[in-house]
Amino acid sequence: MPRGDKGAYTDKQKRQAEHIEEGYEERGVSEEEAERRAWATVNKSSGGGKKSGSGRGKKENKGPAKKGGKKGGKASKGGAKKGASKKGGSKKGGAKKGGSKKGGSKKGGSKKG
């Protein structure tokens, strides 16, 4: 089977790739690049073509599909706000730690003297 042949993929995998490709094209990615990314996503989630052989196979990894919304688009706007609040919280925590360390060192110095 030559490279690029999609014969080993199930109909579901082909539909998924087509849908992913359309999404990329809507965001302004070229047709060729959109197709490449779409099949890469399908391969990452399903582990490649699944047509041949029988049996239950492996579970699908849905991480790559979820990653898309976080990485860019409307969903990322909400994520940025969450990230900003987390950063603010960590700064507060750092200030508290620094203050307690300084206080501890002063106390230690007074005990010795």
XYZ file of C-alpha atoms in Angstrom:
113
model
C 0.000 0.000 0.000
C 1.562 3.322 -1.080
C 1.991 6.189 1.335
C -1.029 8.451 1.502
C -3.499 5.664 0.697
C -6.472 5.881 3.069
C -7.785 2.373 2.348
C -6.935 1.056 5.816
C -9.113 3.647 7.553
C -12.699 3.053 8.616
C -15.555 5.198 7.323
C -15.788 6.826 10.737
C -12.105 7.812 10.645
C -12.550 9.268 7.162
C -15.563 11.314 8.324
C -13.612 12.555 11.346
C -10.692 13.653 9.167
C -13.032 15.428 6.754
C -14.741 17.306 9.585
C -11.429 18.303 11.191
C -10.131 19.440 7.797
C -13.183 21.671 7.259
C -12.591 23.263 10.649
C -9.006 24.121 9.767
C -10.034 25.552 6.382
C -12.615 27.784 8.087
C -9.783 29.195 10.201
C -7.784 30.084 7.080
C -5.386 27.110 6.816
C -4.560 26.007 3.248
C -6.313 22.872 1.897
C -3.139 20.810 1.795
C -2.052 21.756 5.306
C -5.593 21.271 6.653
C -5.717 17.739 5.240
C -2.289 16.910 6.684
C -3.270 18.171 10.140
C -6.631 16.402 10.020
C -5.109 12.986 9.304
C -2.401 13.601 11.919
C -5.137 14.240 14.483
C -7.056 11.099 13.473
C -3.851 9.036 13.653
C -2.970 10.439 17.063
C -6.405 9.712 18.495
C -7.039 6.281 16.977
C -3.510 4.990 16.398
C -3.842 4.821 12.593
C -6.009 2.784 10.229
C -8.256 0.221 11.931
C -9.946 -1.607 9.047
C -7.949 -4.837 8.940
C -8.150 -7.538 11.585
C -10.775 -8.303 14.159
C -11.136 -7.844 17.867
C -11.929 -5.046 20.220
C -8.816 -2.992 19.583
C -7.646 -0.144 21.786
C -9.496 2.749 23.343
C -9.474 6.024 21.471
C -7.396 8.860 22.905
C -9.648 11.932 22.907
C -6.913 14.324 24.095
C -5.982 15.688 20.645
C -9.618 16.546 19.919
C -10.020 18.415 23.213
C -6.709 20.232 22.777
C -7.914 22.123 19.696
C -10.395 24.350 21.511
C -7.907 25.251 24.216
C -5.114 26.011 21.783
C -6.946 28.575 19.664
C -10.325 30.116 18.967
C -13.189 31.181 21.209
C -12.434 28.661 23.953
C -8.921 30.008 24.458
C -10.300 33.403 25.467
C -11.899 31.848 28.523
C -8.715 29.932 29.261
C -6.644 33.106 29.279
C -8.813 34.582 32.014
C -8.455 31.456 34.111
C -4.698 31.459 33.621
C -4.426 35.089 34.678
C -6.278 34.430 37.908
C -4.026 31.473 38.661
C -0.947 33.586 38.136
C -2.296 36.215 40.523
C -2.905 33.559 43.147
C 0.602 32.205 42.870
C 2.076 35.684 43.358
C 0.134 36.090 46.583
C 1.347 32.718 47.778
C 4.936 33.661 46.983
C 4.662 36.894 48.964
C 3.342 35.028 51.990
C 6.159 32.515 51.859
C 8.765 35.246 51.563
C 7.288 37.092 54.532
C 7.248 34.020 56.737
C 10.858 33.193 55.909
C 11.994 36.679 56.809
C 10.044 36.578 60.044
C 11.502 33.221 60.915
C 15.046 34.384 60.414
C 14.475 37.411 62.654
C 13.089 35.230 65.403
C 16.039 32.902 65.130
C 18.426 35.828 65.430
C 16.716 37.172 68.552
C 16.854 33.791 70.323
C 20.601 33.508 69.835
C 21.321 37.105 70.996
